[in-house]
């Protein structure tokens, strides 16, 4: 059962961590390269802010983005702003999302996201949590996958394993941790089933495309290449 109210508190805490981490930086830091190809740290923060706006749109029954071109243009427009403008935007857009998500609503309703994707409204707070946490890691500013809350790691692995289940480009794969957690995914491509062993954090790195999987042990074949998120 999804507890959207609890997830909203997690979003608030994650946003505070991101604001604290970037609060002492300067314009040169934001102009530096992030871990996402072609994006500066300013691009990452601009995206996180605009994602908050987009998810408010979703919660209030509007299109998430007008179109993909507008989404990309908004990020490019906002990426080079001075650090104080970035932080104010990040703070204000995040607060607007929390306010919209705190309004009384039917959390069982289905909402529309991008590219024809739909989901339960109750999962929107978790989706926002994902954006804030993973993009904090993408800044390359000392916050790593190992710093993520354990609950987040487990739930994001659940979510991504489900997302790639049956994917036509991914062979059957079972990910197993030393403490016995198991995730199954793939299965839409021909090929032998593989077992992937490692920590929940390293499994997350593979599933979300933030690590190359070199810390994982693979049995029965090679580590499946996953499509980008």
PDB file of C-alpha atoms in Angstrom:
ATOM      1  CA  UNK A   1       0.000   0.000   0.000  1.00  0.00           C
ATOM      2  CA  UNK A   2       1.448   3.366  -1.036  1.00  0.00           C
ATOM      3  CA  UNK A   3       1.519   5.933   1.767  1.00  0.00           C
ATOM      4  CA  UNK A   4       1.585   9.166  -0.231  1.00  0.00           C
ATOM      5  CA  UNK A   5       1.641  11.340   2.903  1.00  0.00           C
ATOM      6  CA  UNK A   6       4.767   9.587   4.144  1.00  0.00           C
ATOM      7  CA  UNK A   7       6.344   9.913   0.711  1.00  0.00           C
ATOM      8  CA  UNK A   8       5.649  13.649   0.758  1.00  0.00           C
ATOM      9  CA  UNK A   9       7.607  13.958   3.985  1.00  0.00           C
ATOM     10  CA  UNK A  10      10.455  12.048   2.333  1.00  0.00           C
ATOM     11  CA  UNK A  11      10.312  14.518  -0.579  1.00  0.00           C
ATOM     12  CA  UNK A  12      10.524  17.412   1.860  1.00  0.00           C
ATOM     13  CA  UNK A  13      13.571  15.910   3.577  1.00  0.00           C
ATOM     14  CA  UNK A  14      15.301  15.091   0.280  1.00  0.00           C
ATOM     15  CA  UNK A  15      14.683  18.616  -1.012  1.00  0.00           C
ATOM     16  CA  UNK A  16      16.152  20.081   2.169  1.00  0.00           C
ATOM     17  CA  UNK A  17      19.264  17.938   1.689  1.00  0.00           C
ATOM     18  CA  UNK A  18      19.620  19.129  -1.884  1.00  0.00           C
ATOM     19  CA  UNK A  19      19.181  22.767  -0.889  1.00  0.00           C
ATOM     20  CA  UNK A  20      21.723  22.416   1.908  1.00  0.00           C
ATOM     21  CA  UNK A  21      24.234  20.751  -0.404  1.00  0.00           C
ATOM     22  CA  UNK A  22      23.998  23.494  -3.023  1.00  0.00           C
ATOM     23  CA  UNK A  23      23.527  26.439  -0.673  1.00  0.00           C
ATOM     24  CA  UNK A  24      27.233  27.032  -0.188  1.00  0.00           C
ATOM     25  CA  UNK A  25      28.200  26.736  -3.835  1.00  0.00           C
ATOM     26  CA  UNK A  26      28.848  29.418  -6.430  1.00  0.00           C
ATOM     27  CA  UNK A  27      28.135  30.115 -10.082  1.00  0.00           C
ATOM     28  CA  UNK A  28      31.321  28.364 -11.208  1.00  0.00           C
ATOM     29  CA  UNK A  29      30.248  25.192  -9.423  1.00  0.00           C
ATOM     30  CA  UNK A  30      26.881  25.180 -11.178  1.00  0.00           C
ATOM     31  CA  UNK A  31      28.541  25.813 -14.532  1.00  0.00           C
ATOM     32  CA  UNK A  32      30.681  22.709 -14.055  1.00  0.00           C
ATOM     33  CA  UNK A  33      29.844  19.375 -15.608  1.00  0.00           C
ATOM     34  CA  UNK A  34      27.374  17.092 -13.867  1.00  0.00           C
ATOM     35  CA  UNK A  35      27.454  13.311 -14.189  1.00  0.00           C
ATOM     36  CA  UNK A  36      24.770  13.460 -16.880  1.00  0.00           C
ATOM     37  CA  UNK A  37      26.283  13.695 -20.385  1.00  0.00           C
ATOM     38  CA  UNK A  38      25.956  17.165 -21.848  1.00  0.00           C
ATOM     39  CA  UNK A  39      24.458  18.703 -18.723  1.00  0.00           C
ATOM     40  CA  UNK A  40      26.019  21.145 -16.297  1.00  0.00           C
ATOM     41  CA  UNK A  41      25.009  21.124 -12.648  1.00  0.00           C
ATOM     42  CA  UNK A  42      22.842  24.098 -13.549  1.00  0.00           C
ATOM     43  CA  UNK A  43      20.966  21.918 -16.025  1.00  0.00           C
ATOM     44  CA  UNK A  44      20.342  19.355 -13.299  1.00  0.00           C
ATOM     45  CA  UNK A  45      18.939  21.900 -10.849  1.00  0.00           C
ATOM     46  CA  UNK A  46      16.834  23.542 -13.558  1.00  0.00           C
ATOM     47  CA  UNK A  47      15.392  20.153 -14.456  1.00  0.00           C
ATOM     48  CA  UNK A  48      14.533  19.366 -10.834  1.00  0.00           C
ATOM     49  CA  UNK A  49      12.707  22.695 -10.529  1.00  0.00           C
ATOM     50  CA  UNK A  50      10.795  22.294 -13.772  1.00  0.00           C
ATOM     51  CA  UNK A  51       9.900  18.722 -12.836  1.00  0.00           C
ATOM     52  CA  UNK A  52       8.183  20.086  -9.731  1.00  0.00           C
ATOM     53  CA  UNK A  53       6.089  22.373 -11.939  1.00  0.00           C
ATOM     54  CA  UNK A  54       5.311  19.472 -14.265  1.00  0.00           C
ATOM     55  CA  UNK A  55       4.108  17.238 -11.438  1.00  0.00           C
ATOM     56  CA  UNK A  56       1.871  20.035 -10.142  1.00  0.00           C
ATOM     57  CA  UNK A  57       0.341  20.038 -13.621  1.00  0.00           C
ATOM     58  CA  UNK A  58      -0.201  16.282 -13.375  1.00  0.00           C
ATOM     59  CA  UNK A  59      -1.848  16.512  -9.961  1.00  0.00           C
ATOM     60  CA  UNK A  60      -4.139  19.292 -11.171  1.00  0.00           C
ATOM     61  CA  UNK A  61      -5.238  17.499 -14.329  1.00  0.00           C
ATOM     62  CA  UNK A  62      -3.139  19.350 -16.913  1.00  0.00           C
ATOM     63  CA  UNK A  63      -0.563  18.029 -19.360  1.00  0.00           C
ATOM     64  CA  UNK A  64       2.756  17.363 -17.671  1.00  0.00           C
ATOM     65  CA  UNK A  65       4.619  19.427 -20.292  1.00  0.00           C
ATOM     66  CA  UNK A  66       3.243  21.382 -23.241  1.00  0.00           C
ATOM     67  CA  UNK A  67       5.585  19.295 -25.427  1.00  0.00           C
ATOM     68  CA  UNK A  68       9.090  17.854 -25.347  1.00  0.00           C
ATOM     69  CA  UNK A  69      10.543  20.884 -27.120  1.00  0.00           C
ATOM     70  CA  UNK A  70       9.182  23.254 -24.475  1.00  0.00           C
ATOM     71  CA  UNK A  71      10.478  21.022 -21.701  1.00  0.00           C
ATOM     72  CA  UNK A  72      13.987  20.995 -23.140  1.00  0.00           C
ATOM     73  CA  UNK A  73      13.940  24.722 -23.922  1.00  0.00           C
ATOM     74  CA  UNK A  74      12.914  25.583 -20.362  1.00  0.00           C
ATOM     75  CA  UNK A  75      15.849  23.603 -18.961  1.00  0.00           C
ATOM     76  CA  UNK A  76      18.294  25.257 -21.362  1.00  0.00           C
ATOM     77  CA  UNK A  77      16.876  28.670 -20.487  1.00  0.00           C
ATOM     78  CA  UNK A  78      17.202  28.143 -16.733  1.00  0.00           C
ATOM     79  CA  UNK A  79      20.499  26.244 -16.586  1.00  0.00           C
ATOM     80  CA  UNK A  80      22.900  29.244 -16.681  1.00  0.00           C
ATOM     81  CA  UNK A  81      21.172  31.292 -13.970  1.00  0.00           C
ATOM     82  CA  UNK A  82      23.149  32.511 -10.940  1.00  0.00           C
ATOM     83  CA  UNK A  83      23.192  30.194  -7.965  1.00  0.00           C
ATOM     84  CA  UNK A  84      20.830  32.342  -5.873  1.00  0.00           C
ATOM     85  CA  UNK A  85      18.202  32.274  -8.620  1.00  0.00           C
ATOM     86  CA  UNK A  86      18.599  28.521  -8.960  1.00  0.00           C
ATOM     87  CA  UNK A  87      18.186  27.985  -5.229  1.00  0.00           C
ATOM     88  CA  UNK A  88      15.169  30.274  -4.966  1.00  0.00           C
ATOM     89  CA  UNK A  89      13.522  28.465  -7.866  1.00  0.00           C
ATOM     90  CA  UNK A  90      14.356  25.056  -6.415  1.00  0.00           C
ATOM     91  CA  UNK A  91      12.924  26.068  -3.037  1.00  0.00           C
ATOM     92  CA  UNK A  92       9.786  27.739  -4.409  1.00  0.00           C
ATOM     93  CA  UNK A  93       8.937  25.101  -7.017  1.00  0.00           C
ATOM     94  CA  UNK A  94       9.480  22.347  -4.461  1.00  0.00           C
ATOM     95  CA  UNK A  95       7.203  24.090  -1.975  1.00  0.00           C
ATOM     96  CA  UNK A  96       4.539  24.524  -4.664  1.00  0.00           C
ATOM     97  CA  UNK A  97       4.653  20.809  -5.405  1.00  0.00           C
ATOM     98  CA  UNK A  98       4.280  19.919  -1.715  1.00  0.00           C
ATOM     99  CA  UNK A  99       1.353  22.321  -1.386  1.00  0.00           C
ATOM    100  CA  UNK A 100      -0.395  20.883  -4.443  1.00  0.00           C
ATOM    101  CA  UNK A 101       0.177  17.343  -3.226  1.00  0.00           C
ATOM    102  CA  UNK A 102      -1.167  18.185   0.239  1.00  0.00           C
ATOM    103  CA  UNK A 103      -4.537  19.285  -1.144  1.00  0.00           C
ATOM    104  CA  UNK A 104      -7.471  16.879  -0.591  1.00  0.00           C
ATOM    105  CA  UNK A 105      -7.747  14.592  -3.597  1.00  0.00           C
ATOM    106  CA  UNK A 106      -8.712  11.155  -4.849  1.00  0.00           C
ATOM    107  CA  UNK A 107      -5.348   9.448  -4.591  1.00  0.00           C
ATOM    108  CA  UNK A 108      -6.639   6.310  -6.273  1.00  0.00           C
ATOM    109  CA  UNK A 109      -7.285   8.125  -9.554  1.00  0.00           C
ATOM    110  CA  UNK A 110      -5.163   7.527 -12.645  1.00  0.00           C
ATOM    111  CA  UNK A 111      -3.072  10.432 -13.885  1.00  0.00           C
ATOM    112  CA  UNK A 112      -1.270  11.002 -17.188  1.00  0.00           C
ATOM    113  CA  UNK A 113       2.482  11.550 -17.358  1.00  0.00           C
ATOM    114  CA  UNK A 114       4.745  11.869 -20.441  1.00  0.00           C
ATOM    115  CA  UNK A 115       4.726   9.759 -23.599  1.00  0.00           C
ATOM    116  CA  UNK A 116       1.420   8.064 -22.838  1.00  0.00           C
ATOM    117  CA  UNK A 117       2.539   6.775 -19.425  1.00  0.00           C
ATOM    118  CA  UNK A 118      -0.130   6.646 -16.729  1.00  0.00           C
ATOM    119  CA  UNK A 119       0.115   5.926 -13.026  1.00  0.00           C
ATOM    120  CA  UNK A 120      -1.819   6.116  -9.804  1.00  0.00           C
ATOM    121  CA  UNK A 121      -1.892   9.604  -8.311  1.00  0.00           C
ATOM    122  CA  UNK A 122      -0.691   8.046  -5.069  1.00  0.00           C
ATOM    123  CA  UNK A 123       2.682   7.274  -6.678  1.00  0.00           C
ATOM    124  CA  UNK A 124       3.380  10.863  -7.783  1.00  0.00           C
ATOM    125  CA  UNK A 125       5.057  11.800  -4.468  1.00  0.00           C
ATOM    126  CA  UNK A 126       7.389   8.817  -4.842  1.00  0.00           C
ATOM    127  CA  UNK A 127       8.173   9.817  -8.424  1.00  0.00           C
ATOM    128  CA  UNK A 128       9.126  13.269  -7.157  1.00  0.00           C
ATOM    129  CA  UNK A 129      11.265  11.693  -4.442  1.00  0.00           C
ATOM    130  CA  UNK A 130      13.112   9.767  -7.156  1.00  0.00           C
ATOM    131  CA  UNK A 131      13.783  12.943  -9.138  1.00  0.00           C
ATOM    132  CA  UNK A 132      15.224  14.789  -6.158  1.00  0.00           C
ATOM    133  CA  UNK A 133      17.370  11.940  -4.834  1.00  0.00           C
ATOM    134  CA  UNK A 134      18.879  10.638  -8.063  1.00  0.00           C
ATOM    135  CA  UNK A 135      19.561  14.085  -9.467  1.00  0.00           C
ATOM    136  CA  UNK A 136      21.245  15.043  -6.201  1.00  0.00           C
ATOM    137  CA  UNK A 137      23.626  12.158  -6.914  1.00  0.00           C
ATOM    138  CA  UNK A 138      23.994  13.372 -10.510  1.00  0.00           C
ATOM    139  CA  UNK A 139      25.447  16.674  -9.295  1.00  0.00           C
ATOM    140  CA  UNK A 140      28.653  14.895  -8.313  1.00  0.00           C
ATOM    141  CA  UNK A 141      28.852  17.002  -5.187  1.00  0.00           C
ATOM    142  CA  UNK A 142      29.596  14.342  -2.580  1.00  0.00           C
ATOM    143  CA  UNK A 143      26.143  12.743  -2.326  1.00  0.00           C
ATOM    144  CA  UNK A 144      26.385   9.168  -3.579  1.00  0.00           C
ATOM    145  CA  UNK A 145      24.048   6.221  -4.051  1.00  0.00           C
ATOM    146  CA  UNK A 146      25.347   4.889  -0.728  1.00  0.00           C
ATOM    147  CA  UNK A 147      23.939   8.001   0.968  1.00  0.00           C
ATOM    148  CA  UNK A 148      20.393   7.327  -0.200  1.00  0.00           C
ATOM    149  CA  UNK A 149      17.882   6.172   2.432  1.00  0.00           C
ATOM    150  CA  UNK A 150      17.596   2.385   2.542  1.00  0.00           C
ATOM    151  CA  UNK A 151      13.834   2.519   2.023  1.00  0.00           C
ATOM    152  CA  UNK A 152      14.341   4.575  -1.111  1.00  0.00           C
ATOM    153  CA  UNK A 153      16.894   2.137  -2.544  1.00  0.00           C
ATOM    154  CA  UNK A 154      14.612  -0.854  -2.019  1.00  0.00           C
ATOM    155  CA  UNK A 155      11.517   0.851  -3.401  1.00  0.00           C
ATOM    156  CA  UNK A 156      13.301   2.277  -6.418  1.00  0.00           C
ATOM    157  CA  UNK A 157      14.686  -1.177  -7.184  1.00  0.00           C
ATOM    158  CA  UNK A 158      11.120  -2.504  -6.940  1.00  0.00           C
ATOM    159  CA  UNK A 159       9.903   0.209  -9.294  1.00  0.00           C
ATOM    160  CA  UNK A 160      12.656  -0.188 -11.889  1.00  0.00           C
ATOM    161  CA  UNK A 161      12.533  -3.985 -11.872  1.00  0.00           C
ATOM    162  CA  UNK A 162       8.812  -3.715 -12.596  1.00  0.00           C
ATOM    163  CA  UNK A 163       9.449  -1.107 -15.275  1.00  0.00           C
ATOM    164  CA  UNK A 164      11.848  -3.342 -17.205  1.00  0.00           C
ATOM    165  CA  UNK A 165       9.861  -6.558 -16.670  1.00  0.00           C
ATOM    166  CA  UNK A 166       9.028  -8.110 -20.019  1.00  0.00           C
ATOM    167  CA  UNK A 167      11.077  -5.543 -21.927  1.00  0.00           C
ATOM    168  CA  UNK A 168      11.782  -6.887 -25.437  1.00  0.00           C
ATOM    169  CA  UNK A 169      15.430  -5.920 -25.233  1.00  0.00           C
ATOM    170  CA  UNK A 170      16.238  -7.470 -21.854  1.00  0.00           C
ATOM    171  CA  UNK A 171      16.805 -11.177 -21.120  1.00  0.00           C
ATOM    172  CA  UNK A 172      15.325 -12.648 -17.925  1.00  0.00           C
ATOM    173  CA  UNK A 173      17.327 -11.392 -14.950  1.00  0.00           C
ATOM    174  CA  UNK A 174      17.151 -11.971 -11.220  1.00  0.00           C
ATOM    175  CA  UNK A 175      19.007  -9.592  -8.909  1.00  0.00           C
ATOM    176  CA  UNK A 176      19.918 -10.950  -5.477  1.00  0.00           C
ATOM    177  CA  UNK A 177      21.528  -9.285  -2.460  1.00  0.00           C
ATOM    178  CA  UNK A 178      23.541 -10.985   0.268  1.00  0.00           C
ATOM    179  CA  UNK A 179      20.699 -10.478   2.724  1.00  0.00           C
ATOM    180  CA  UNK A 180      18.270 -12.286   0.434  1.00  0.00           C
ATOM    181  CA  UNK A 181      16.385  -9.509  -1.302  1.00  0.00           C
ATOM    182  CA  UNK A 182      15.334 -10.543  -4.805  1.00  0.00           C
ATOM    183  CA  UNK A 183      14.184  -8.572  -7.838  1.00  0.00           C
ATOM    184  CA  UNK A 184      13.209 -10.125 -11.161  1.00  0.00           C
ATOM    185  CA  UNK A 185      13.111  -8.134 -14.377  1.00  0.00           C
ATOM    186  CA  UNK A 186      13.489  -8.394 -18.143  1.00  0.00           C
ATOM    187  CA  UNK A 187      12.266 -11.520 -19.856  1.00  0.00           C
ATOM    188  CA  UNK A 188      11.158 -10.129 -23.191  1.00  0.00           C
ATOM    189  CA  UNK A 189      14.353 -10.960 -25.073  1.00  0.00           C
ATOM    190  CA  UNK A 190      15.598 -14.380 -26.101  1.00  0.00           C
ATOM    191  CA  UNK A 191      18.624 -15.565 -24.213  1.00  0.00           C
ATOM    192  CA  UNK A 192      19.663 -17.425 -21.092  1.00  0.00           C
ATOM    193  CA  UNK A 193      18.407 -16.167 -17.757  1.00  0.00           C
ATOM    194  CA  UNK A 194      21.071 -14.465 -15.661  1.00  0.00           C
ATOM    195  CA  UNK A 195      21.489 -13.944 -11.938  1.00  0.00           C
ATOM    196  CA  UNK A 196      22.965 -10.639 -10.787  1.00  0.00           C
ATOM    197  CA  UNK A 197      24.475 -10.516  -7.294  1.00  0.00           C
ATOM    198  CA  UNK A 198      25.547  -7.492  -5.292  1.00  0.00           C
ATOM    199  CA  UNK A 199      24.441  -4.893  -2.796  1.00  0.00           C
ATOM    200  CA  UNK A 200      21.038  -3.257  -3.152  1.00  0.00           C
ATOM    201  CA  UNK A 201      22.851   0.008  -3.865  1.00  0.00           C
ATOM    202  CA  UNK A 202      24.954  -1.453  -6.672  1.00  0.00           C
ATOM    203  CA  UNK A 203      21.879  -3.131  -8.110  1.00  0.00           C
ATOM    204  CA  UNK A 204      20.186   0.273  -8.073  1.00  0.00           C
ATOM    205  CA  UNK A 205      23.196   1.772  -9.871  1.00  0.00           C
ATOM    206  CA  UNK A 206      22.740  -0.772 -12.654  1.00  0.00           C
ATOM    207  CA  UNK A 207      18.951  -0.446 -12.863  1.00  0.00           C
ATOM    208  CA  UNK A 208      18.969   3.365 -12.945  1.00  0.00           C
ATOM    209  CA  UNK A 209      21.945   3.656 -15.272  1.00  0.00           C
ATOM    210  CA  UNK A 210      24.201   5.450 -12.792  1.00  0.00           C
ATOM    211  CA  UNK A 211      26.868   2.703 -12.621  1.00  0.00           C
ATOM    212  CA  UNK A 212      28.440   0.283 -15.075  1.00  0.00           C
ATOM    213  CA  UNK A 213      27.740  -2.806 -12.992  1.00  0.00           C
ATOM    214  CA  UNK A 214      31.420  -3.635 -12.422  1.00  0.00           C
ATOM    215  CA  UNK A 215      30.717  -4.176  -8.708  1.00  0.00           C
ATOM    216  CA  UNK A 216      28.134  -6.840  -9.526  1.00  0.00           C
ATOM    217  CA  UNK A 217      28.675 -10.567 -10.082  1.00  0.00           C
ATOM    218  CA  UNK A 218      26.749 -12.091 -12.978  1.00  0.00           C
ATOM    219  CA  UNK A 219      25.975 -15.789 -13.382  1.00  0.00           C
ATOM    220  CA  UNK A 220      24.669 -17.408 -16.561  1.00  0.00           C
ATOM    221  CA  UNK A 221      25.739 -14.721 -18.999  1.00  0.00           C
ATOM    222  CA  UNK A 222      26.699 -11.065 -19.176  1.00  0.00           C
ATOM    223  CA  UNK A 223      25.067  -8.171 -17.370  1.00  0.00           C
ATOM    224  CA  UNK A 224      22.009  -7.116 -19.380  1.00  0.00           C
ATOM    225  CA  UNK A 225      22.156  -3.658 -20.919  1.00  0.00           C
ATOM    226  CA  UNK A 226      19.080  -1.732 -19.844  1.00  0.00           C
ATOM    227  CA  UNK A 227      17.293   0.964 -21.863  1.00  0.00           C
ATOM    228  CA  UNK A 228      17.698   4.548 -20.647  1.00  0.00           C
ATOM    229  CA  UNK A 229      15.128   5.927 -18.236  1.00  0.00           C
TER     230      UNK A 229
END
